[in-house]
Amino acid sequence: MKKIMLAAAAVLLSVSAAQAQPAPMDMSCCMNKKAPAASMNEHELAIQAHQSMNNSSSAAHQNIIETHRKMMQEDK
């Protein structure tokens, strides 16, 4: 009985793996459309990093973004 169950499980796994379609590689969401990181200053990089953080501390990240924007204005 165990051999039959193992054989059935092996067949099901191999068939489902053969029929699985690969996920499409859409990199448009990950591409930076604004400017490459090499041309950004440290405040622009920090702003971009904090904008991507969506968690329970998002309000703190928004405050940090505003601080970096103020620092950028002072640098100009």
PDB file of C-alpha atoms in Angstrom:
ATOM      1  CA  MET A   1       0.000   0.000   0.000  1.00  0.00           C
ATOM      2  CA  LYS A   2       2.856   2.395   0.811  1.00  0.00           C
ATOM      3  CA  LYS A   3       4.483   1.713  -2.548  1.00  0.00           C
ATOM      4  CA  ILE A   4       1.267   2.572  -4.368  1.00  0.00           C
ATOM      5  CA  MET A   5       0.874   5.831  -2.428  1.00  0.00           C
ATOM      6  CA  LEU A   6       4.510   6.792  -3.041  1.00  0.00           C
ATOM      7  CA  ALA A   7       4.220   5.988  -6.738  1.00  0.00           C
ATOM      8  CA  ALA A   8       1.015   8.024  -7.043  1.00  0.00           C
ATOM      9  CA  ALA A   9       2.596  10.970  -5.225  1.00  0.00           C
ATOM     10  CA  ALA A  10       5.680  10.812  -7.457  1.00  0.00           C
ATOM     11  CA  VAL A  11       3.527  10.784 -10.595  1.00  0.00           C
ATOM     12  CA  LEU A  12       1.419  13.713  -9.389  1.00  0.00           C
ATOM     13  CA  LEU A  13       4.488  15.775  -8.500  1.00  0.00           C
ATOM     14  CA  SER A  14       6.216  15.110 -11.801  1.00  0.00           C
ATOM     15  CA  VAL A  15       3.101  15.893 -13.845  1.00  0.00           C
ATOM     16  CA  SER A  16       2.346  19.110 -11.971  1.00  0.00           C
ATOM     17  CA  ALA A  17       5.968  20.259 -12.300  1.00  0.00           C
ATOM     18  CA  ALA A  18       5.944  19.552 -16.032  1.00  0.00           C
ATOM     19  CA  GLN A  19       2.741  21.534 -16.560  1.00  0.00           C
ATOM     20  CA  ALA A  20       3.768  24.558 -14.488  1.00  0.00           C
ATOM     21  CA  GLN A  21       4.325  27.677 -16.553  1.00  0.00           C
ATOM     22  CA  PRO A  22       7.266  29.934 -15.718  1.00  0.00           C
ATOM     23  CA  ALA A  23       6.381  33.348 -14.338  1.00  0.00           C
ATOM     24  CA  PRO A  24       6.899  36.188 -16.826  1.00  0.00           C
ATOM     25  CA  MET A  25       9.927  38.346 -16.105  1.00  0.00           C
ATOM     26  CA  ASP A  26       8.508  41.863 -16.071  1.00  0.00           C
ATOM     27  CA  MET A  27      11.253  44.153 -14.835  1.00  0.00           C
ATOM     28  CA  SER A  28       9.411  47.388 -15.616  1.00  0.00           C
ATOM     29  CA  CYS A  29       8.345  47.708 -11.982  1.00  0.00           C
ATOM     30  CA  CYS A  30      11.938  47.517 -10.782  1.00  0.00           C
ATOM     31  CA  MET A  31      13.528  49.865 -13.292  1.00  0.00           C
ATOM     32  CA  ASN A  32      14.330  53.356 -12.062  1.00  0.00           C
ATOM     33  CA  LYS A  33      12.734  55.642 -14.611  1.00  0.00           C
ATOM     34  CA  LYS A  34      13.939  58.885 -13.002  1.00  0.00           C
ATOM     35  CA  ALA A  35      17.716  58.793 -12.837  1.00  0.00           C
ATOM     36  CA  PRO A  36      20.426  56.207 -12.339  1.00  0.00           C
ATOM     37  CA  ALA A  37      21.722  55.911  -8.787  1.00  0.00           C
ATOM     38  CA  ALA A  38      25.204  57.020  -9.836  1.00  0.00           C
ATOM     39  CA  SER A  39      23.927  60.482 -10.731  1.00  0.00           C
ATOM     40  CA  MET A  40      21.978  60.965  -7.483  1.00  0.00           C
ATOM     41  CA  ASN A  41      23.363  62.617  -4.380  1.00  0.00           C
ATOM     42  CA  GLU A  42      23.107  61.038  -0.930  1.00  0.00           C
ATOM     43  CA  HIS A  43      19.857  62.832  -0.049  1.00  0.00           C
ATOM     44  CA  GLU A  44      18.138  61.740  -3.274  1.00  0.00           C
ATOM     45  CA  LEU A  45      19.225  58.145  -2.638  1.00  0.00           C
ATOM     46  CA  ALA A  46      17.944  58.335   0.948  1.00  0.00           C
ATOM     47  CA  ILE A  47      14.607  59.748  -0.222  1.00  0.00           C
ATOM     48  CA  GLN A  48      14.236  56.945  -2.737  1.00  0.00           C
ATOM     49  CA  ALA A  49      15.071  54.329  -0.094  1.00  0.00           C
ATOM     50  CA  HIS A  50      12.600  55.735   2.434  1.00  0.00           C
ATOM     51  CA  GLN A  51       9.829  56.000  -0.187  1.00  0.00           C
ATOM     52  CA  SER A  52      10.089  52.270  -0.834  1.00  0.00           C
ATOM     53  CA  MET A  53       9.571  51.379   2.842  1.00  0.00           C
ATOM     54  CA  ASN A  54       5.908  50.607   3.427  1.00  0.00           C
ATOM     55  CA  ASN A  55       5.585  49.204   6.923  1.00  0.00           C
ATOM     56  CA  SER A  56       4.229  50.148  10.336  1.00  0.00           C
ATOM     57  CA  SER A  57       6.791  52.975  10.553  1.00  0.00           C
ATOM     58  CA  SER A  58       5.776  54.663   7.302  1.00  0.00           C
ATOM     59  CA  ALA A  59       4.931  57.935   9.074  1.00  0.00           C
ATOM     60  CA  ALA A  60       8.476  58.101  10.408  1.00  0.00           C
ATOM     61  CA  HIS A  61       9.828  57.426   6.925  1.00  0.00           C
ATOM     62  CA  GLN A  62       7.731  60.279   5.529  1.00  0.00           C
ATOM     63  CA  ASN A  63       9.227  62.604   8.164  1.00  0.00           C
ATOM     64  CA  ILE A  64      12.727  61.490   7.209  1.00  0.00           C
ATOM     65  CA  ILE A  65      11.932  62.135   3.532  1.00  0.00           C
ATOM     66  CA  GLU A  66      10.896  65.701   4.373  1.00  0.00           C
ATOM     67  CA  THR A  67      14.107  66.174   6.380  1.00  0.00           C
ATOM     68  CA  HIS A  68      16.207  65.052   3.416  1.00  0.00           C
ATOM     69  CA  ARG A  69      14.279  67.381   1.086  1.00  0.00           C
ATOM     70  CA  LYS A  70      15.000  70.302   3.424  1.00  0.00           C
ATOM     71  CA  MET A  71      18.686  69.340   3.505  1.00  0.00           C
ATOM     72  CA  MET A  72      18.743  69.287  -0.298  1.00  0.00           C
ATOM     73  CA  GLN A  73      17.290  72.813  -0.377  1.00  0.00           C
ATOM     74  CA  GLU A  74      19.965  73.998   2.060  1.00  0.00           C
ATOM     75  CA  ASP A  75      22.729  72.445  -0.067  1.00  0.00           C
ATOM     76  CA  LYS A  76      21.652  74.395  -3.177  1.00  0.00           C
TER      77      LYS A  76
END
